[in-house]
Coordinates of C-alpha atoms and ligand atoms in Angstrom, one line a residue:
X27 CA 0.0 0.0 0.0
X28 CA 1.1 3.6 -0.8
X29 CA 1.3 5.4 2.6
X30 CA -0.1 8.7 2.7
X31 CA 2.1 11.9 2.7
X32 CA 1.6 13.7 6.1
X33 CA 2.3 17.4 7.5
X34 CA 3.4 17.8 11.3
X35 CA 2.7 21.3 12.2
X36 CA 3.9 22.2 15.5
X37 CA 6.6 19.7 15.0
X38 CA 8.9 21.4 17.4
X39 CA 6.5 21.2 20.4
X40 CA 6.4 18.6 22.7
X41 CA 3.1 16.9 21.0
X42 CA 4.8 17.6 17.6
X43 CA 7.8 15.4 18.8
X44 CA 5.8 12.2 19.8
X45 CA 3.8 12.7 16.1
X46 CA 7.5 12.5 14.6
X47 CA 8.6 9.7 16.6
X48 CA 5.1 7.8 16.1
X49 CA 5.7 8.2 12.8
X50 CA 9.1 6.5 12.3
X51 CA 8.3 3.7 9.7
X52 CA 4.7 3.8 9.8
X53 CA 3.1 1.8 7.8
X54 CA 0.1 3.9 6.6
X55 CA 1.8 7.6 6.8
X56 CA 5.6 9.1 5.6
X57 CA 6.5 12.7 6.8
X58 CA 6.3 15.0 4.0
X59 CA 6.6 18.4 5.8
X60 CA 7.6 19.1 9.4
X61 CA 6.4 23.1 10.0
X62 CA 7.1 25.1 13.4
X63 CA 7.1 28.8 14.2
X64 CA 9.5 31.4 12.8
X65 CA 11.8 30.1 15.4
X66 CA 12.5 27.4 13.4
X67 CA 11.6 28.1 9.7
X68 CA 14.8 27.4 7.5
X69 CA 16.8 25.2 10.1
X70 CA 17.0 21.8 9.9
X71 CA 14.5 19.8 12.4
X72 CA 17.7 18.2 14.3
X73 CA 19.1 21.9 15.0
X74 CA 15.3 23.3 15.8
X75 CA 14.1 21.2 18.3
X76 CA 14.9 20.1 21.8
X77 CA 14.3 16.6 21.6
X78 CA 12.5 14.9 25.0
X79 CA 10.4 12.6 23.0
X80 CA 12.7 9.3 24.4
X81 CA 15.1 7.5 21.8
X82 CA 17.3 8.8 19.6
X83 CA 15.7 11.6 17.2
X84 CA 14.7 9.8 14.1
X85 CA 17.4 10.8 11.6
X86 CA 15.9 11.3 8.5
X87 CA 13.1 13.7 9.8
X88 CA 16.7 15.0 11.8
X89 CA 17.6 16.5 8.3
X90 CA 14.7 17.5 7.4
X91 CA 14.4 21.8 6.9
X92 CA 11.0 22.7 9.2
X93 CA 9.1 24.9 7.1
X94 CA 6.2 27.3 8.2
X95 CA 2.6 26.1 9.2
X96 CA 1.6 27.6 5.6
X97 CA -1.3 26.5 3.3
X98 CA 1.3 27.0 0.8
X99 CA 3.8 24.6 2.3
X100 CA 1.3 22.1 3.3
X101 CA -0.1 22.3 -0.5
X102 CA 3.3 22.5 -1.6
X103 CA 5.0 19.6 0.5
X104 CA 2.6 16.7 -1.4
X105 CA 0.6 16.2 2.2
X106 CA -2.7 14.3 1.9
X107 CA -3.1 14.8 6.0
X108 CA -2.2 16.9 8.7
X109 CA -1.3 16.4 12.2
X110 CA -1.9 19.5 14.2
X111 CA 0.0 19.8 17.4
X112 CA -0.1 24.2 17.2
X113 CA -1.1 26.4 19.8
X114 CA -4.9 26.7 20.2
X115 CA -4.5 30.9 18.6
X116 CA -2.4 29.3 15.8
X117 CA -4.5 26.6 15.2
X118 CA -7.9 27.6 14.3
X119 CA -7.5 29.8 10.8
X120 CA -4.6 27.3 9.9
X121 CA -6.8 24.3 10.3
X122 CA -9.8 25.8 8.6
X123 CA -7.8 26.8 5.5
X124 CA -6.8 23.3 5.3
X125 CA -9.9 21.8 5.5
X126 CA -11.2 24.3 3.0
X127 CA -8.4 23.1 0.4
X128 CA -9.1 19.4 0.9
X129 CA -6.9 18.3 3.5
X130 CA -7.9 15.6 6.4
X131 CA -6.8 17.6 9.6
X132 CA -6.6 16.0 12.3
X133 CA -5.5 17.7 15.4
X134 CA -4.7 17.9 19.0
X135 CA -5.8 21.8 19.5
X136 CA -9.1 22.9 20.9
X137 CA -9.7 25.5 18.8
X138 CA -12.2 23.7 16.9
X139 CA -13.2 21.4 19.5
X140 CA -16.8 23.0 19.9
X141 CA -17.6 23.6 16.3
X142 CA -21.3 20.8 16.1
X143 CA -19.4 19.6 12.7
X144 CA -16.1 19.1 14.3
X145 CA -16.0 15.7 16.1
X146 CA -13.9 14.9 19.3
X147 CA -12.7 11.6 18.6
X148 CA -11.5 8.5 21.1
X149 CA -11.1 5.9 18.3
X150 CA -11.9 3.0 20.7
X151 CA -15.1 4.5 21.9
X152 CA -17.0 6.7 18.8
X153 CA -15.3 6.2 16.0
X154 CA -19.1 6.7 14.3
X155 CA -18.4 10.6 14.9
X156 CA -15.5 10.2 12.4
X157 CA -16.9 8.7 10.0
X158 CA -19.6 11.2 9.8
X159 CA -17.0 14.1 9.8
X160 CA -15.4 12.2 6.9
X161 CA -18.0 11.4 4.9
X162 CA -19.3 15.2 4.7
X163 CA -16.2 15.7 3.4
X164 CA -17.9 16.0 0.0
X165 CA -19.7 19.1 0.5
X166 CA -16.8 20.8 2.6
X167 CA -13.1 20.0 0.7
X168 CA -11.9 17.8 3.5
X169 CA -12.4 17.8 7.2
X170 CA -11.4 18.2 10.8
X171 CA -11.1 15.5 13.2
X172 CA -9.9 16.7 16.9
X173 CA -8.8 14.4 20.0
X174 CA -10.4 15.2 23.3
X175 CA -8.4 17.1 25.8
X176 CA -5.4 15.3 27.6
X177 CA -7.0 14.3 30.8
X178 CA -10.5 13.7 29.3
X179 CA -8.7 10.6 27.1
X180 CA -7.8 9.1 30.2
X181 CA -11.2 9.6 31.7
X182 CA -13.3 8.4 28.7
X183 CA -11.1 5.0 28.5
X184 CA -12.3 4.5 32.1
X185 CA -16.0 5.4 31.6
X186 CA -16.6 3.3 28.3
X187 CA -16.1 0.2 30.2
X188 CA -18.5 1.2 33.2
X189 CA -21.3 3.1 31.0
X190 CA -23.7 -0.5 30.5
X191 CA -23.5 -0.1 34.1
X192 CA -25.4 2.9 34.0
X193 CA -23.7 5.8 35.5
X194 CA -25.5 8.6 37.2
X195 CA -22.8 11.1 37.6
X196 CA -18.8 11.7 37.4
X197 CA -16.4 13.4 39.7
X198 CA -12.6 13.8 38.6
X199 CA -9.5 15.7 40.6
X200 CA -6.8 15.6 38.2
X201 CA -3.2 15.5 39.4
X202 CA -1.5 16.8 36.2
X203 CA 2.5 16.6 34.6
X204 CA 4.2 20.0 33.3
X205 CA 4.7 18.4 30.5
X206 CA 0.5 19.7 29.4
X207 CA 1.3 23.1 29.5
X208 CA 3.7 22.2 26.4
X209 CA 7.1 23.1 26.1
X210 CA 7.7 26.7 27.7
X211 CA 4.6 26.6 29.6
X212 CA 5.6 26.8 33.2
X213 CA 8.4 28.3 34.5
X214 CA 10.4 26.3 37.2
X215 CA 10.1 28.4 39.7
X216 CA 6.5 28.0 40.0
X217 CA 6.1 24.4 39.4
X218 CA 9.6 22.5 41.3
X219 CA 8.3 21.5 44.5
X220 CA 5.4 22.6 44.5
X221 CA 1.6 21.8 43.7
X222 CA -1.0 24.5 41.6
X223 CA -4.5 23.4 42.1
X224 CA -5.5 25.4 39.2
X225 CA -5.0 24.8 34.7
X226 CA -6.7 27.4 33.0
X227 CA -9.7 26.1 31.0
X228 CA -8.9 22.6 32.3
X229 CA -12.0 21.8 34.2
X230 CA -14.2 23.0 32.2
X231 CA -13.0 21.1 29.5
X232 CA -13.4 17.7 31.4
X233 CA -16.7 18.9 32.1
X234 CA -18.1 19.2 28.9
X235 CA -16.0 17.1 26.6
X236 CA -17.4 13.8 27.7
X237 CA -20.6 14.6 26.7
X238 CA -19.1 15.0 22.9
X239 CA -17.6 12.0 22.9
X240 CA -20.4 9.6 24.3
X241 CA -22.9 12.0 22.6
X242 CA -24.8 10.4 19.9
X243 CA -25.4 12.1 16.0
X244 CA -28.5 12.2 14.7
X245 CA -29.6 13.2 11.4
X246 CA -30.7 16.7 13.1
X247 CA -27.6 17.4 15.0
X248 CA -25.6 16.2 18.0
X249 CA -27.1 15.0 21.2
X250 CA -25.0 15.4 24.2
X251 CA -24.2 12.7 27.0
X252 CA -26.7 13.9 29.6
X253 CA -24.4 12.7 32.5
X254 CA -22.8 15.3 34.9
X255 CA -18.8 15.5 35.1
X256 CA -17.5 18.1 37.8
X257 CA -13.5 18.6 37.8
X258 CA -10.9 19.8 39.9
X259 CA -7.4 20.1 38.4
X260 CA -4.2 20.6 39.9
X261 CA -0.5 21.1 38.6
X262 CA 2.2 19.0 40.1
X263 CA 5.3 18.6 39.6
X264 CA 5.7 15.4 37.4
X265 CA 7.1 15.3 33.7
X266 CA 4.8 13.0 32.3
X267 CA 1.5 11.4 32.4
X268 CA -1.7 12.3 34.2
X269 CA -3.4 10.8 37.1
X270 CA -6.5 11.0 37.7
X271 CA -8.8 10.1 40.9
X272 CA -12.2 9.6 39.8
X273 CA -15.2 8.8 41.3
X274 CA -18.4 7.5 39.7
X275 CA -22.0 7.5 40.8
X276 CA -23.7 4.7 39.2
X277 CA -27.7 3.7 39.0
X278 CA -27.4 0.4 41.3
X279 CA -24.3 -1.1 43.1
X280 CA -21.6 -2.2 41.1
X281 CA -19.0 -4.3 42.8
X282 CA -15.4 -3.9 42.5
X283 CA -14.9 -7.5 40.5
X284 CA -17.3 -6.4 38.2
X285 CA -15.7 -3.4 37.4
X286 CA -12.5 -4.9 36.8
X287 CA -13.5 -7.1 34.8
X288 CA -15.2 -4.9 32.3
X289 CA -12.1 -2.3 32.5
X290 CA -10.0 -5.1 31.2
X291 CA -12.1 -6.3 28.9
X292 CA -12.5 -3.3 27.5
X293 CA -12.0 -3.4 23.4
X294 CA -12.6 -1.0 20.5
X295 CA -12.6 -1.0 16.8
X296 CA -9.1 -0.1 16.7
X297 CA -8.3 -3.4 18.7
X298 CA -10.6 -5.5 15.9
X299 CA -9.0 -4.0 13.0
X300 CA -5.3 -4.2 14.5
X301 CA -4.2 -0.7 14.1
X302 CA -0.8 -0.2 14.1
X303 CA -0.9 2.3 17.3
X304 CA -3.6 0.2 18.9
X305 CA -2.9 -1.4 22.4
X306 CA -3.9 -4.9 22.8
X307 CA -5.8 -3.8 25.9
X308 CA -6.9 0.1 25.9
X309 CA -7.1 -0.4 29.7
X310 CA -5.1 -2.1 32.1
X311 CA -5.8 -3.0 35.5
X312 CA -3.2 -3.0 38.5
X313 CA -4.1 -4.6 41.2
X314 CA -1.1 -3.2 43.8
X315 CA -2.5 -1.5 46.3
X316 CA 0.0 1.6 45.1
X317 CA -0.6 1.8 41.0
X318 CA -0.7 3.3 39.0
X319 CA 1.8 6.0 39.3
X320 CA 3.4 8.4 36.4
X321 CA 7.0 6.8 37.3
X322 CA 5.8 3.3 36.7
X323 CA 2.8 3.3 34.6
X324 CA 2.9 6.0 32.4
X325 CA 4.3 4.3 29.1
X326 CA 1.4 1.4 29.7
X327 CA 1.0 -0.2 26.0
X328 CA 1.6 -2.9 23.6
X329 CA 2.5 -4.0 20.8
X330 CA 6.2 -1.3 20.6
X331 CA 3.7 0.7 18.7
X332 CA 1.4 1.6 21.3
X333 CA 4.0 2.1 24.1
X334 CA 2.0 5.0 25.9
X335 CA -1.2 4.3 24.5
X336 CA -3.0 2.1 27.4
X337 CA -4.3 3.8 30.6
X338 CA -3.9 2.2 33.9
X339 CA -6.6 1.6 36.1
X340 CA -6.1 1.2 39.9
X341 CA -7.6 1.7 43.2
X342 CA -10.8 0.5 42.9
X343 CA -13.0 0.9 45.7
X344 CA -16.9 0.3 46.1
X345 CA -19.2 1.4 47.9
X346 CA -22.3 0.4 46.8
X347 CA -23.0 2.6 43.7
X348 CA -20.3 4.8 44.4
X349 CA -16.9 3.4 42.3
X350 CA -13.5 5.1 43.6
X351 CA -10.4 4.5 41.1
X352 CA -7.2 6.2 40.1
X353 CA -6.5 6.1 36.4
X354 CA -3.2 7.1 34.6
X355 CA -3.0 8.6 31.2
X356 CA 0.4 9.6 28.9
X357 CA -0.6 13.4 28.2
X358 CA 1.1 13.7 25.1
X359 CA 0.8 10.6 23.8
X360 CA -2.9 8.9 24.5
X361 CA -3.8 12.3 25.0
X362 CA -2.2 14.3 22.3
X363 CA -0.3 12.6 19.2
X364 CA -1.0 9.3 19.6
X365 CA -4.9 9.7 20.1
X366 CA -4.5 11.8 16.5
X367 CA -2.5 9.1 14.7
X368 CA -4.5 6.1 16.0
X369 CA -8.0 8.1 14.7
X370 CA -5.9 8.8 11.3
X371 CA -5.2 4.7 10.8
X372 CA -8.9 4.0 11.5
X373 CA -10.0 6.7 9.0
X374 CA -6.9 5.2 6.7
X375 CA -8.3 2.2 7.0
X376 CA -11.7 2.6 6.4
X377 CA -11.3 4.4 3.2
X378 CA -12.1 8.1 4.5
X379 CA -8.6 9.8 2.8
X380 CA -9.2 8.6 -0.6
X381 CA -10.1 11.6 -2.8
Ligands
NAP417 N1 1.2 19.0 26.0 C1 0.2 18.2 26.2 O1 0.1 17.3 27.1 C2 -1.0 18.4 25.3 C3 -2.0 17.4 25.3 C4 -3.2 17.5 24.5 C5 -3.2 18.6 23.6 N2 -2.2 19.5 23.6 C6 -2.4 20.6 22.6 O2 -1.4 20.4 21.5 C7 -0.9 21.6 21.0 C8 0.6 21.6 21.1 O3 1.0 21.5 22.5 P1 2.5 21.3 23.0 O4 2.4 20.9 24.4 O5 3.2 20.5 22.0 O6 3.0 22.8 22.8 P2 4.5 23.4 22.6 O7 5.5 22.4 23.2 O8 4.5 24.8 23.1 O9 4.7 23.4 21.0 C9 4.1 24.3 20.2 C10 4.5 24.1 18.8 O10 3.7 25.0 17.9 C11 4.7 25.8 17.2 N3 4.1 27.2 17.2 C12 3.9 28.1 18.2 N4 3.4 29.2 17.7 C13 3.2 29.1 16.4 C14 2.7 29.9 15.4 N5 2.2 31.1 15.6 N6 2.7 29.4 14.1 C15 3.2 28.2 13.8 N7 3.7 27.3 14.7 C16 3.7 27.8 16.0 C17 6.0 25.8 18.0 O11 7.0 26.0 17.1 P3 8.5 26.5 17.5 O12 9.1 25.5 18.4 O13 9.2 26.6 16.2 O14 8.3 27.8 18.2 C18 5.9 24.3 18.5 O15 6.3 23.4 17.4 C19 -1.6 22.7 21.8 O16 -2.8 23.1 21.2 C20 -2.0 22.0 23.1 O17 -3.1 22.6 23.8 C21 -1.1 19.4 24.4

């Protein structure tokens, strides 16, 4: 098979690195343009970025010159599809001007994570959304296709599971890496040894993006997930990988066994099809009375692929219909690149880039 020609903007950022290093002899998808900010125009990627992705920096994309995030050098470059990993004010005119000259965008940015046409895509769980995004296509050029915020990944893969156990309500406190507020986002001082129970935007994000993503389509328009989420979300000073203490209300009693069970059981679409950045198990289940934690857990995930791309469950605790658990989710990969590329190999795969 042909694999598809692909644009990284935002390359130099901290999501941008785990899209090139995803992307390392993919089978579906070869790097055709790397783009950053004038920072980085006109220098070769290796020079351009501060590599933190893990491994060695992959040497071809090393030489490569980063361009700007330009129609003209996306268009230019030969790119069929674009991963988006620019700031949220970058984002939203770049992506639309994409979309508008027939590109498949998909992105990590939340710019256009409200728009009714836009969906907010966790492959394993409504990958239905996508295929209705796609498939309009034909009136529109091409389309948009966003992941869900960082933290609200890791919550969904918990929640899928538990949902034919009818839940009532969600409440999350998020304990949060530096890592999310992207490369230059937090300055030392404020972060090293310390704990900021406050991310701009972040709560009400978990709040409302659930409802997107177990929402259902109709002909008419979207209908939400009626089920409440309220978030707290606190900074703390950890490189990578959120956890997340959740606690779900649910319509009868659901025992702790029982919710284990259907945590680990847990499979998508991506699983049936064997996507290349699929984990065998979306979530995993510890059973140590001290998992998960960012140290340990955080690069959950198999096959190689899909190092990163499993959350960790752990904790649980019932109480009649009250469930406690922590869960653990890699920020910029489950929830940033990897949740993008996964959603472009099921839209690969499925036919939705052909012309
Ligand atoms: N970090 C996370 O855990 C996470 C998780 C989910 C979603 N996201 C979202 O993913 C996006 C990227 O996050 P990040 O953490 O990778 O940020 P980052 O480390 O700050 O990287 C930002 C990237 O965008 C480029 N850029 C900045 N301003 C630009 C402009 N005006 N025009 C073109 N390119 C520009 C930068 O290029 P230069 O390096 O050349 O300046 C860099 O490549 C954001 O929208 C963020 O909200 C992040």
């Amino acid at each position: 098979m042909n694999k598809y020609p692909v644009a990284v903007l935002g390359a130099t950022g901290l999501v941008g690195q785990h899209f090139v290093r995803m992307l390392e002899g993919h089978p579906d998808f070869e790097i055709a343009l790397l783009a950053g900010s004038e920072r980085s125009t006109g220098r070769p990627y290796a020079a351009a970025v501060e590599w933190t992705a893990g491994g060695d920096l992959p040497s071809q994309a090393g030489k490569t010159t980063v361009q700007p995030a330009s129609v003209e050098a996306v268009i230019a470059s030969g790119a069929r599809v674009v991963f988006s990993a620019l700031p949220a004010s970058a984002a939203g005119a770049a992506e639309d001007a994409l979309q508008s000259r027939g590109l498949a965008v998909f992105t990590n940015a939340s710019a256009r994570r409200g728009d009714p046409d836009v969906p907010v895509v966790v492959p394993e769980i409504n990958p239905d959304h996508l295929v209705r995004a796609a498939r309009r296509k034909t009136n529109r050029g091409g389309f948009i296709a966003a992941d869900s915020n960082c933290s609200t990944a890791g919550l969904a893969l918990l929640l899928a599971p538990l949902r034919p156990f009818g839940i009532r309500s969600v409440a999350v406190t998020t304990f949060q890496a530096i890592s999310g507020a992207g490369r230059r986002g937090l300055a030392a001082m404020d972060i090293a040894g310390n704990c900021v129970p406050f991310i701009r935007g972040e709560e009400e994000k978990l709040a409302r993006e659930p409802g997107r993503i177990f929402g259902t389509l109709e002909a008419d328009g979207f209908i939400p997930w009626p089920v409440p989420v309220r978030a707290s979300c606190c900074r703390v000073p950890v490189r990578e990988g959120h956890l997340l203490s959740v606690s779900v209300e649910f319509e009868g009693a659901v025992g702790e066994d029982a919710a284990a069970e259907a945590l680990a059981s847990f499979r998508g679409l991506p699983q049936e099809m064997g996507l290349p950045s699929a984990p065998e198990r979306p979530v995993i289940v510890r059973t140590e009375d001290n998992r998960p934690q960012p140290a340990l857990d955080v690069w959950a995930g198999s096959p190689a692929r899909a190092r990163g791309m499993a959350v960790t469950a752990g904790r649980l605790r019932s109480r009649g219909r009250i469930l406690d658990l922590f869960g653990l989710v890699h920020n910029t990969v489950r929830g940033a690149a990897g949740a993008c590329l996964l959603t472009a190999e099921l839209a690969a795969r499925q036919g939705l880039l052909h012309e």
